[in-house]
Short mmCIF file of C-alpha atoms in Angstrom, two decimals:
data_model
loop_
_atom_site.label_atom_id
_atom_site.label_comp_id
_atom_site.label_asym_id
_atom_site.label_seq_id
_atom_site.Cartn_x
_atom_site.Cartn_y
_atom_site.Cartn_z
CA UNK R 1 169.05 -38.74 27.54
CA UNK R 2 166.72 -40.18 24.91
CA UNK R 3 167.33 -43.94 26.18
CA UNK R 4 166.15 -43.07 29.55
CA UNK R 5 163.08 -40.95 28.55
CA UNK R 6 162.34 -44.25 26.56
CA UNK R 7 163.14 -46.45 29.20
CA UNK R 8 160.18 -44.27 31.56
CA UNK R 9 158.06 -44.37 28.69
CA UNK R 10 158.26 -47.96 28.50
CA UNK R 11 157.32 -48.39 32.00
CA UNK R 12 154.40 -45.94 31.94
CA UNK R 13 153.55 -48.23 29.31
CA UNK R 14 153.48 -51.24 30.61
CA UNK R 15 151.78 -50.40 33.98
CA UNK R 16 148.93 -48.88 32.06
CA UNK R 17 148.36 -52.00 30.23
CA UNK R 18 149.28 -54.55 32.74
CA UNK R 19 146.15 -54.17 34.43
CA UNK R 20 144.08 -53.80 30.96
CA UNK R 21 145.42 -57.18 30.18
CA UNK R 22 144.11 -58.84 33.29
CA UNK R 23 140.66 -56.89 32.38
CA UNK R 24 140.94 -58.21 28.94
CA UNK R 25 141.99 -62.07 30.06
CA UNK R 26 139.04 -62.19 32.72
CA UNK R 27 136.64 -60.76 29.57
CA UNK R 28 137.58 -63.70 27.24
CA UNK R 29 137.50 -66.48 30.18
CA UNK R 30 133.66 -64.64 31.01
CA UNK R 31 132.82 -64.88 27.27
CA UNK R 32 133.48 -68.65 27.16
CA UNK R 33 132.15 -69.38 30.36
CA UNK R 34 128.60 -67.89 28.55
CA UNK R 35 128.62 -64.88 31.28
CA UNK R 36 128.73 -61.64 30.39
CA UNK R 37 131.85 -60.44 32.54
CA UNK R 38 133.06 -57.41 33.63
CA UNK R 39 134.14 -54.43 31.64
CA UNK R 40 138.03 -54.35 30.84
CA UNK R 41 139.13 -51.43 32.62
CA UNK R 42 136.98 -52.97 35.85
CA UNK R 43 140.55 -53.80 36.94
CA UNK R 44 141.78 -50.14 36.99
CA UNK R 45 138.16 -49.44 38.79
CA UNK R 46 139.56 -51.93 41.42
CA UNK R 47 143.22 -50.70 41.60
CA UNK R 48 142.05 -46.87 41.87
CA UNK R 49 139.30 -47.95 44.76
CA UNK R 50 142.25 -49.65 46.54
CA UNK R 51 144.69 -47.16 46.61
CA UNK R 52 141.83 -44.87 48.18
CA UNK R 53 141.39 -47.44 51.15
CA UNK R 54 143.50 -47.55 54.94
CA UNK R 55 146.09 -50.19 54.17
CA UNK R 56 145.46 -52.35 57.52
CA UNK R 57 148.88 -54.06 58.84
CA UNK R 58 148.56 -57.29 60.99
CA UNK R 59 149.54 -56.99 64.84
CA UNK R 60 152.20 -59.68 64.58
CA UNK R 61 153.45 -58.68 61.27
CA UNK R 62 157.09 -56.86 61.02
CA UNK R 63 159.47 -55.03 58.64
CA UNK R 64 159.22 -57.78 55.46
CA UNK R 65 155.32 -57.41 55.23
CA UNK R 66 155.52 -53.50 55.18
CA UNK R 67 158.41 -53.46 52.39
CA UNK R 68 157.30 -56.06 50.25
CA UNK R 69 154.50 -54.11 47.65
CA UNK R 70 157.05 -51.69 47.74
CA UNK R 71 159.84 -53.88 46.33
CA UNK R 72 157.52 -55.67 44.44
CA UNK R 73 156.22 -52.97 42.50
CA UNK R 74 159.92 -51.74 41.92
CA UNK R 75 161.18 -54.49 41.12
CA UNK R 76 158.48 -55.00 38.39
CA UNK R 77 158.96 -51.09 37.05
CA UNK R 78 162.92 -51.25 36.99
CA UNK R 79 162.33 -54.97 34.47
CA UNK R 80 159.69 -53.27 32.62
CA UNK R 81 162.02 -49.92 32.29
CA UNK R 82 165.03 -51.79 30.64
CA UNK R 83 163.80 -54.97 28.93
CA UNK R 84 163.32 -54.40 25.19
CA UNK R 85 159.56 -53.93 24.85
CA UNK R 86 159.58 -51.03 22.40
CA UNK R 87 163.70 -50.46 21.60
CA UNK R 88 166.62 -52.87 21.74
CA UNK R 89 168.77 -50.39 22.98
CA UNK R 90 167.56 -49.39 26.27
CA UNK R 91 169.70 -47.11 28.81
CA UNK R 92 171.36 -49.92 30.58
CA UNK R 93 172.26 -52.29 27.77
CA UNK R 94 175.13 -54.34 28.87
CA UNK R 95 174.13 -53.95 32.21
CA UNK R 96 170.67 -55.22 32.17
CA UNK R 97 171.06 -58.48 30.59
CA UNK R 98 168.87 -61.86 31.19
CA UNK R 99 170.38 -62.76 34.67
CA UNK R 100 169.54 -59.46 36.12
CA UNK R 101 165.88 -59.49 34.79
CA UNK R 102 165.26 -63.34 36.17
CA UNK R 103 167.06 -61.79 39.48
CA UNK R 104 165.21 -58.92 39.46
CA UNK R 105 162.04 -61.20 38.54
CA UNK R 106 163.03 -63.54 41.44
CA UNK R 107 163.85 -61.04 44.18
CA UNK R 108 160.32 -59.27 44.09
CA UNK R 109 159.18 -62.93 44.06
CA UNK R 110 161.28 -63.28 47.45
CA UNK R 111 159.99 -60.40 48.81
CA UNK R 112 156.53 -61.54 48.83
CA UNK R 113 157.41 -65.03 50.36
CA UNK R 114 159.15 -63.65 53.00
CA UNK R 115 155.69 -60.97 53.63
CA UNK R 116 153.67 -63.99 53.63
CA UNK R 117 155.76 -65.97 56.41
CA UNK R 118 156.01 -62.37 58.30
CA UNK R 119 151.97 -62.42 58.72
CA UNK R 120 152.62 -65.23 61.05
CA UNK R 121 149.38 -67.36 59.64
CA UNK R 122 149.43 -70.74 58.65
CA UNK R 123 148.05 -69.30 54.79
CA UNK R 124 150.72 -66.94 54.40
CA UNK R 125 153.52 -69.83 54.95
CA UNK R 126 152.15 -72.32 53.42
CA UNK R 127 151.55 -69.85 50.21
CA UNK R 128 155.09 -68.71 50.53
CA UNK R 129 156.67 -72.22 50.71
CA UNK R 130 154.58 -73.56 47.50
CA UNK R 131 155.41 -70.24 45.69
CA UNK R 132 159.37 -70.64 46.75
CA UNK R 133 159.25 -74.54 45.41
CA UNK R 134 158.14 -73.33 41.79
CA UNK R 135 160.20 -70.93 41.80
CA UNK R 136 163.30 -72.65 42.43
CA UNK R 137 161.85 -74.88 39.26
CA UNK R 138 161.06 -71.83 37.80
CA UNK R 139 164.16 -69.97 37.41
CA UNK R 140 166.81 -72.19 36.03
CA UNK R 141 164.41 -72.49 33.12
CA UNK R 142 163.88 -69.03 32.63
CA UNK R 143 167.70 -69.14 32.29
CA UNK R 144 167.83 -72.19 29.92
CA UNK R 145 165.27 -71.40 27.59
CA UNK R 146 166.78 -67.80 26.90
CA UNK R 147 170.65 -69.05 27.12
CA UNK R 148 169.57 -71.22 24.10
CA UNK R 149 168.87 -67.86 21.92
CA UNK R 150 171.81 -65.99 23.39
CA UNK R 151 174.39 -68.58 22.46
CA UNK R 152 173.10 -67.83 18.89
CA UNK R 153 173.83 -64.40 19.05
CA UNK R 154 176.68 -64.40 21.51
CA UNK R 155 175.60 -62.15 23.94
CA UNK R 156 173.02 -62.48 27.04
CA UNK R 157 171.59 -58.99 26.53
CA UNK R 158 168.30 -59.22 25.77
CA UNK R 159 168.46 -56.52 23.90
CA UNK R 160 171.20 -57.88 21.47
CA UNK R 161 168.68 -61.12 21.23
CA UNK R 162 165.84 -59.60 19.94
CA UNK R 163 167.63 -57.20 17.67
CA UNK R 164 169.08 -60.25 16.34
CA UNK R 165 165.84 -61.57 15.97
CA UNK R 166 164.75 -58.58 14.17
CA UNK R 167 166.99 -57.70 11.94
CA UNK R 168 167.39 -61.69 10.58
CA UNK R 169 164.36 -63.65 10.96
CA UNK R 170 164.93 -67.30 9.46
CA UNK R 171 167.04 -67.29 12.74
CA UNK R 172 164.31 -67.24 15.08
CA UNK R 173 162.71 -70.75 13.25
CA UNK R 174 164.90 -73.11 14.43
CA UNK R 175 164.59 -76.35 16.34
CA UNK R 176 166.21 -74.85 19.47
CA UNK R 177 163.61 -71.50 19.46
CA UNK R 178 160.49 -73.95 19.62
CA UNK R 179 161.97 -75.97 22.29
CA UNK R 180 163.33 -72.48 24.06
CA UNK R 181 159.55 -71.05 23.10
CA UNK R 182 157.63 -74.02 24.71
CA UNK R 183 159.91 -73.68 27.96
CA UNK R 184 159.65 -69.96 28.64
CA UNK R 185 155.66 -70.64 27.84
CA UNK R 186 155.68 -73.75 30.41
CA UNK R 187 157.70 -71.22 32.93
CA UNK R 188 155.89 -68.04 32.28
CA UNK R 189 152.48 -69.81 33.64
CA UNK R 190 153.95 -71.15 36.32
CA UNK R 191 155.86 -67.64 37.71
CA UNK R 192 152.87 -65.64 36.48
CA UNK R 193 150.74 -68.01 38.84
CA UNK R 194 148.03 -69.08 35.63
CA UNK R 195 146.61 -71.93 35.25
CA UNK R 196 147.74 -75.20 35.38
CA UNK R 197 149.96 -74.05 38.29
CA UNK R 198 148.49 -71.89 40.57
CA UNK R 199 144.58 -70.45 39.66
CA UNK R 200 144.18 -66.33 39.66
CA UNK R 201 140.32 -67.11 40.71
CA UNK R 202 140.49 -69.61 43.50
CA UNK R 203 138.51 -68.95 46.98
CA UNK R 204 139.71 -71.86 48.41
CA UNK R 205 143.03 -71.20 50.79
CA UNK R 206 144.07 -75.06 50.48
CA UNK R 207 145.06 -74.67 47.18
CA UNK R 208 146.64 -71.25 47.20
CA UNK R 209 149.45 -70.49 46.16
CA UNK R 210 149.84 -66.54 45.40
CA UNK R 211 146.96 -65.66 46.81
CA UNK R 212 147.42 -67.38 49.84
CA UNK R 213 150.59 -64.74 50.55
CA UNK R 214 148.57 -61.68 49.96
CA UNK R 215 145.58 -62.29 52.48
CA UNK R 216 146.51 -60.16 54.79
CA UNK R 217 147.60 -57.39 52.69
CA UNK R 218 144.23 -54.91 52.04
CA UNK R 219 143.81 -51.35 50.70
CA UNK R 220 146.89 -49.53 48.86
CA UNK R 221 149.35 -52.07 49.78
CA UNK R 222 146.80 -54.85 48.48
CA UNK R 223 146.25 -52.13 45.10
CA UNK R 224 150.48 -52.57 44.80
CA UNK R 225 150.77 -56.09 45.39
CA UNK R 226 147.97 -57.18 42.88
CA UNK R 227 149.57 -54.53 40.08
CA UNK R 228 152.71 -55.42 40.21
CA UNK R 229 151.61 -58.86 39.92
CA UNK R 230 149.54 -58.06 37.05
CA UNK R 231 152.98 -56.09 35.39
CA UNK R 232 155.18 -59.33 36.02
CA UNK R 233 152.90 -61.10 33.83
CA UNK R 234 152.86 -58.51 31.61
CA UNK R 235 156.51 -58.58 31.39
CA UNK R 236 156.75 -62.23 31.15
CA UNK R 237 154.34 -62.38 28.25
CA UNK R 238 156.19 -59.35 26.97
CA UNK R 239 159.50 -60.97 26.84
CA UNK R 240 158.20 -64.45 25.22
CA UNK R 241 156.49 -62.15 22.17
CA UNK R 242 159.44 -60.19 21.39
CA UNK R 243 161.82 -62.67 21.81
CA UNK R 244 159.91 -65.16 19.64
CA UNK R 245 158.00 -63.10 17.31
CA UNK R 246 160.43 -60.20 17.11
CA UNK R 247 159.29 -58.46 14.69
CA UNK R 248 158.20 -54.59 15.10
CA UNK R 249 160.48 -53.87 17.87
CA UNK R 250 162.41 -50.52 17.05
CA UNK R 251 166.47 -51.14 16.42
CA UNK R 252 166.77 -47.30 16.73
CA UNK R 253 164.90 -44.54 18.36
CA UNK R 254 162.70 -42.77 15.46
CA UNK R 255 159.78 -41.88 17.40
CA UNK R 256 157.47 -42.69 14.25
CA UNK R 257 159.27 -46.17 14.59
CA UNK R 258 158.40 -46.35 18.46
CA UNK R 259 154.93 -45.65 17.90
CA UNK R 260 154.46 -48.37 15.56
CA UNK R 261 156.71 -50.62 18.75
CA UNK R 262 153.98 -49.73 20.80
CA UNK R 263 151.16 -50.68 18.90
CA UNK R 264 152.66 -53.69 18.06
CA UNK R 265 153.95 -54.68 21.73
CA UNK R 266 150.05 -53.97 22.71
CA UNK R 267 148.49 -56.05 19.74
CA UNK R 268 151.11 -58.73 20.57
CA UNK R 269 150.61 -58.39 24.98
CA UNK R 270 146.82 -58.61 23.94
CA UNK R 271 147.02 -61.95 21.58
CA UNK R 272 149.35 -63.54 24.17
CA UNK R 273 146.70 -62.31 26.54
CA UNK R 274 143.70 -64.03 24.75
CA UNK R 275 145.15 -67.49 23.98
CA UNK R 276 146.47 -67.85 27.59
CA UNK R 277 142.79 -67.20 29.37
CA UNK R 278 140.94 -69.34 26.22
CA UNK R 279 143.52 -71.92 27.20
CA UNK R 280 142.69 -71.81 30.91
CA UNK R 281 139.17 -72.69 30.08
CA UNK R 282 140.09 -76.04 29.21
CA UNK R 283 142.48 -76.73 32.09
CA UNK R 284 142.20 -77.95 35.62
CA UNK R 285 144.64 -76.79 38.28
CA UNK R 286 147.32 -79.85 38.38
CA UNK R 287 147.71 -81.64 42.07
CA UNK R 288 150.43 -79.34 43.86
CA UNK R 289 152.89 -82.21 43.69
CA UNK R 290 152.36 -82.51 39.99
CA UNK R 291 153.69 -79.19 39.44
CA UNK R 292 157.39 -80.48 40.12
CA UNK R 293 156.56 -82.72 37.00
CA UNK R 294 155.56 -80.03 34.87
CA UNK R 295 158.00 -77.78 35.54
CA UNK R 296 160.95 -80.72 35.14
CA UNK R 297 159.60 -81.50 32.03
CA UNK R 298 160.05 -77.58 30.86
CA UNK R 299 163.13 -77.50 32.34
CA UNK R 300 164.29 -80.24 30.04
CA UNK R 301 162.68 -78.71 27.31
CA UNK R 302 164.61 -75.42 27.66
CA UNK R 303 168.05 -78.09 27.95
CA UNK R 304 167.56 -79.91 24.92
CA UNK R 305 166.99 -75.88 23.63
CA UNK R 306 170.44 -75.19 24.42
CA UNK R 307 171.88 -78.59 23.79
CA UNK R 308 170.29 -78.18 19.72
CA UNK R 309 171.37 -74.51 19.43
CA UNK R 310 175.05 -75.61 20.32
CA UNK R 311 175.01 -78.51 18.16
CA UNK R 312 173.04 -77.29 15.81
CA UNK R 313 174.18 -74.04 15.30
CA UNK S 1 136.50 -81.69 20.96
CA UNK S 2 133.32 -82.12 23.21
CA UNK S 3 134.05 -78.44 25.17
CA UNK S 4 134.73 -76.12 21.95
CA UNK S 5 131.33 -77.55 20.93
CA UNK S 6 129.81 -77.09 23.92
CA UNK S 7 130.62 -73.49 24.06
CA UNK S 8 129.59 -72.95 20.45
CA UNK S 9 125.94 -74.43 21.27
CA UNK S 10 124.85 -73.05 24.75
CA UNK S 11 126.94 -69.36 23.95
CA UNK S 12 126.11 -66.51 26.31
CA UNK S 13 123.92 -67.98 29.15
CA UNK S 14 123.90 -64.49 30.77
CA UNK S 15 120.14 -62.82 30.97
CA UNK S 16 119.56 -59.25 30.14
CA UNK S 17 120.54 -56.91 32.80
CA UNK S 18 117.33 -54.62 33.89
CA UNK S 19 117.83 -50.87 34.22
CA UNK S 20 120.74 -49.08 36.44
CA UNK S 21 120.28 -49.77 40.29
CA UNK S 22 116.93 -48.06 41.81
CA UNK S 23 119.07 -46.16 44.25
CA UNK S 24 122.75 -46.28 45.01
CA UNK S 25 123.90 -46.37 48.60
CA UNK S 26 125.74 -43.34 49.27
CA UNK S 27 128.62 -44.67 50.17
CA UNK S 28 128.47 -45.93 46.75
CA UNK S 29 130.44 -43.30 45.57
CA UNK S 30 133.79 -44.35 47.55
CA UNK S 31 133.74 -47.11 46.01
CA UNK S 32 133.55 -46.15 42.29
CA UNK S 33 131.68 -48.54 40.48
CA UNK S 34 133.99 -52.09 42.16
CA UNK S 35 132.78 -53.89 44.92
CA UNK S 36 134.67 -56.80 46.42
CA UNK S 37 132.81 -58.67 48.31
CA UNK S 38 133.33 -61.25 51.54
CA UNK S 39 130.68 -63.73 52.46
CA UNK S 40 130.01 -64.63 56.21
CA UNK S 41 127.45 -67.45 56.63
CA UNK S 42 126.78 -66.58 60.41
CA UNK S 43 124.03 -69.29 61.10
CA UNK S 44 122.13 -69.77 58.33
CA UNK S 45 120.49 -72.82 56.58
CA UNK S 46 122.31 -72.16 53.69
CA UNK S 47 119.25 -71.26 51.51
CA UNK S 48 120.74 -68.06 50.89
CA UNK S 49 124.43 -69.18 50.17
CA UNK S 50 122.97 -71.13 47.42
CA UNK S 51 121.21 -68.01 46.01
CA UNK S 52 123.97 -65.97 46.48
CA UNK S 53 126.30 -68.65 44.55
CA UNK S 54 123.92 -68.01 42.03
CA UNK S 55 124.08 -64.33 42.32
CA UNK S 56 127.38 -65.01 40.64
CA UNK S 57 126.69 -67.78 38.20
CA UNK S 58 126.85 -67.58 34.66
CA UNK S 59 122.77 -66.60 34.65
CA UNK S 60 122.78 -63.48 36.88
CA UNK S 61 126.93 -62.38 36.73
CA UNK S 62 126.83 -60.26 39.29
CA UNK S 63 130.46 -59.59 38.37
CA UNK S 64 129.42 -57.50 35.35
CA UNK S 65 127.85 -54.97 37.43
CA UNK S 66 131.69 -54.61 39.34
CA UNK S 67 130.83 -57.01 41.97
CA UNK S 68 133.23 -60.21 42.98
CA UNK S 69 134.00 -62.15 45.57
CA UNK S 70 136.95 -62.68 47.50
CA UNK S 71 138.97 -65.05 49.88
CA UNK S 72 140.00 -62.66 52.61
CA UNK S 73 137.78 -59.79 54.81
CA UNK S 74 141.26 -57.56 54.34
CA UNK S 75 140.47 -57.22 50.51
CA UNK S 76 136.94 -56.86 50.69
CA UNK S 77 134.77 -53.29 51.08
CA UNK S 78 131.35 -55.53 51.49
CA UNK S 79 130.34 -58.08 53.60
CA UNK S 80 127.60 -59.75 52.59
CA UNK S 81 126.05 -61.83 55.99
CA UNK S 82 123.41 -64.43 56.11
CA UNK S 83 121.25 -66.32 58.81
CA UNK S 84 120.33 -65.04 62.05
CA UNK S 85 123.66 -64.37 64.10
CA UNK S 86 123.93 -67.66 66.03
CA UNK S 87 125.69 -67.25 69.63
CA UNK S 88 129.17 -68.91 68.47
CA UNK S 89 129.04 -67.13 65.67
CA UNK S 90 129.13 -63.70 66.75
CA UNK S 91 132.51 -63.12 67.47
CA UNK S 92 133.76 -64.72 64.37
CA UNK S 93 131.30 -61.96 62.43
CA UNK S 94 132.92 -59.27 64.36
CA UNK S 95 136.25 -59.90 63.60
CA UNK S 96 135.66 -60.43 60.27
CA UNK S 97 133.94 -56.97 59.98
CA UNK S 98 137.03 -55.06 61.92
CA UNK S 99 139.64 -57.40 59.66
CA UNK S 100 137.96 -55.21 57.17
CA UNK S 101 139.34 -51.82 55.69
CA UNK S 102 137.53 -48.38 55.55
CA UNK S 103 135.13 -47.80 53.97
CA UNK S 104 133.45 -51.30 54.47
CA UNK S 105 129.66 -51.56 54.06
CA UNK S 106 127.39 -54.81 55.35
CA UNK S 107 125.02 -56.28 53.40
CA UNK S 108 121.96 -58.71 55.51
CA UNK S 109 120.68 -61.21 53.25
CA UNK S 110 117.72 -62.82 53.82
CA UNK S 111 115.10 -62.69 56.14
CA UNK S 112 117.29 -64.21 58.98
CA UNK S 113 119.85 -61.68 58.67
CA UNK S 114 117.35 -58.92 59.04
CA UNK S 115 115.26 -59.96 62.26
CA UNK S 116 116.02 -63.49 62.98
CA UNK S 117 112.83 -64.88 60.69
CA UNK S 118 111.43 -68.76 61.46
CA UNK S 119 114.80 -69.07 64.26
CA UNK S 120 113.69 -66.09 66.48
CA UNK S 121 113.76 -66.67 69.83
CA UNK S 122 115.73 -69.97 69.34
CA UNK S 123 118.51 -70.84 72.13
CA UNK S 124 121.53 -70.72 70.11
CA UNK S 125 120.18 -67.57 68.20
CA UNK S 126 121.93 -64.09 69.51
CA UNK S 127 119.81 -62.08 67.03
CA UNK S 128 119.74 -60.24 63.81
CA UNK S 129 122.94 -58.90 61.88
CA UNK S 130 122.03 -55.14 63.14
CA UNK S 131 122.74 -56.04 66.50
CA UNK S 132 126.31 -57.53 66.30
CA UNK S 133 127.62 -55.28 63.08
CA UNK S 134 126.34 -52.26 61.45
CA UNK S 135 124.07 -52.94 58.34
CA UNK S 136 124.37 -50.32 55.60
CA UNK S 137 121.86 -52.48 53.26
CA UNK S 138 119.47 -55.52 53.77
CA UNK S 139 117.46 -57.77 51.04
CA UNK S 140 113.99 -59.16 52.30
CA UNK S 141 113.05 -62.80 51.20
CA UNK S 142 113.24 -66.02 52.86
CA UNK S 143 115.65 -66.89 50.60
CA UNK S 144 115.91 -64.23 47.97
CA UNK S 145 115.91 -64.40 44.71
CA UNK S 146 120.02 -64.01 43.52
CA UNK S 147 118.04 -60.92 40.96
CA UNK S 148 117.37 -59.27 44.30
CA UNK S 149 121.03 -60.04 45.47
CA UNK S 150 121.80 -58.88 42.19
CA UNK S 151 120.25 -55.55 42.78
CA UNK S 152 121.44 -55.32 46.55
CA UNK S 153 125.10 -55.41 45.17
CA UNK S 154 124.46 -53.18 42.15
CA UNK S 155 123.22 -50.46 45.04
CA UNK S 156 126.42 -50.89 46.43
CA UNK S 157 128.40 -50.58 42.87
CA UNK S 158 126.29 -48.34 41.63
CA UNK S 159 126.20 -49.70 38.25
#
């Protein structure tokens, strides 16, 4: 019982924060910029306005556009529920290891292609065909750069991984963790559609690439689409703290030790948060067909990850 | 590193903001305090598009006071419309308005917007804003100043 009220809590959890985050990213990008930028919970202003409005569906647009926030948003809530933010031993451990988070990851990602080809505009398939290239370049590194740490511990639960990582620390400095570390960074920007891949801010539907599938969607359906794309990113900077600065994470359920997980998962989400949008002040949007480069060149990074662990290890 | 220096030397560029909005719209209040915003340039001479771009430059940050604009009519609640409504553009500004999702409020901008200004009577002209979309607010100047824009949007924010 306690697993799965920690499991809900975990998910309340992160879709409070998610949109925070994208408050508190947009903040620190305004700050350098020399504006003075919106407040932080102006997100949360936006989301609750949304979910007010008529959600507006498209005359030529079918079952795919209707379903997608929906499986979006769950798809984001069940990943947030059982990956090990707060506790390494969530309800489903064993179950919800690494390939069922990337699948879960990818099928929401799916979803939203296939809603942005159902619109039936020339945006919305040109968005969704960009979006499925990186993440066909996307995936297999997600995979990579996290098979490196689980052949250390023998086991592809991320759970197991970060208790691991907890419990014995000089393990997480190795050769094969920095080159794992830079790959899951390279891989999170790209499926979280930052900067250099894809830019959050753009007006300009030539060089969309999420964006471009969610023109059509407005009011609540628009609210869920842009939330649970704010929790993926969440997640995704979620998993790259805990699985490479471990520390803080609860190995058993002492609520006095969970409050200190949360804390910590916030301080760490808000960090992550910070570095990525000073980052993207410095950084141009790379030339769509540059992004195959990029993304190789992560992929091989999270290769020669697994290639040292094995050897290595 | 030129930028990091950069940054350091010209910090915040962003002047004072005056007092609260003189009086919010009413439908203000759906909105709570977040306005996105979609910009239809329906014949102007793009006087006001460059005062509105600075509306939301680092100076005036119109996004402070909730405001920002967006790529589609579907995510926006205000449409912000310049120039006097030329004859090929009206339908284009009408379906841009009903693209939009209730409650959607129109903004005129400039003096062109509000009753055709210097172009009245022109052949290509159809004729101000009001008479091809509703207007809920309208800000006088030929082009106005983006503080006025400023204060337009705040109205609609209410912030």
């Amino acid at each position: 019982m306690i697993p799965w009220l920690l499991a809900a809590g975990q998910a309340v959890l992160v879709m409070l924060v998610a949109p925070l985050l994208i408050g508190l990213m947009r903040a620190v990008r305004a700050r350098l910029e020399g504006r003075a930028g919106g407040r932080v919970l102006q997100p949360w202003r936006e989301l609750r306005k949304q979910l007010r409005k008529e959600p507006l569906i498209p005359a030529d647009a079918g079952a795919f556009f209707t379903a997608a926030p929906a499986v979006l948003v769950a798809t984001s809530v069940l990943v947030a529920a059982v990956a090990p933010f707060l506790s390494t031993r969530g309800p489903l451990s064993g179950v919800a290891d690494l390939v069922v988070v990337v699948g879960l990851l990818l099928l929401g990602a799916v979803a939203l292609a296939l809603a942005g080809l159902d619109t039936g505009t020339a945006f919305g398939g040109m968005g969704a065909s960009r979006e499925m290239i990186i993440a066909a370049l996307v995936e297999p590194t997600l995979l990579l750069a996290v098979f490196a740490l689980s052949t250390r511990v023998g086991s592809t639960d991320l759970g197991a991984i970060v208790a691991a990582g907890a419990t014995r620390p000089a393990e997480v400095f190795t050769p094969a963790s920095a080159l794992a570390a830079a790959a899951l960074a390279l891989a999170t920007l790209a499926e979280a559609g930052r900067l250099p891949v894809d830019n959050p801010a753009t007006h300009l539907e030539l060089t969309m690439v999420h964006e471009a599938m969610v023109l059509e969607y407005a009011g609540r359906d628009l609210a869920l689409v842009e939330w649970a794309a704010a929790m993926r990113l969440t997640i995704l900077l979620g998993l790259l703290a805990n699985l490479f600065i471990p520390w803080g994470v609860a190995t058993d359920p002492h609520p006095g030790a969970l409050a200190v997980a949360a804390g910590v998962f916030v301080v760490k989400l808000a960090a992550l948060g910070c570095l990525v949008a000073a980052g993207e002040v410095f950084l141009a949007k790379l030339r769509l067909f540059r992004v195959p480069e990029l993304l190789a060149g992560s992929f091989v990074l999270g290769l020669l990850a697994v290639v040292a662990s094995s050897v290595l290890a | 590193m030129g930028l990091i220096g950069k940054i350091r030397s010209v910090g915040r560029v962003a002047e004072p903001a005056p007092e609260g909005p003189a009086q919010p719209l009413p439908a203000a209040a759906a909105l709570g305090g977040s306005a996105q915003v979609r910009h239809v340039d329906a014949g102007s001479c793009n006087g006001c598009e460059i005062e509105i771009g600075q509306a939301f430059s680092p100076v005036y940050d119109a996004e402070r006071h909730g405001a920002r604009l967006v790529a589609s009519p579907r995510h926006a609640d205000v449409l912000t419309v310049t120039g006097p409504v030329t004859v090929n553009m009206a339908g284009p500004l009408r379906k841009t308005y009903e693209a939009m999702p209730e409650p959607r409020l129109v903004v005129a901008v400039g003096d062109c917007a509000r009753d055709c200004g210097m172009f009245a009577g022109g052949y290509g002209v159809l004729g101000p804003v009001s008479d091809v979309v509703p207007v809920d607010a309208q800000v006088p100047g030929c082009p106005p100043e983006p503080a006025a824009i400023v204060a337009a949007l705040r109205g609609v924010t209410g912030r």
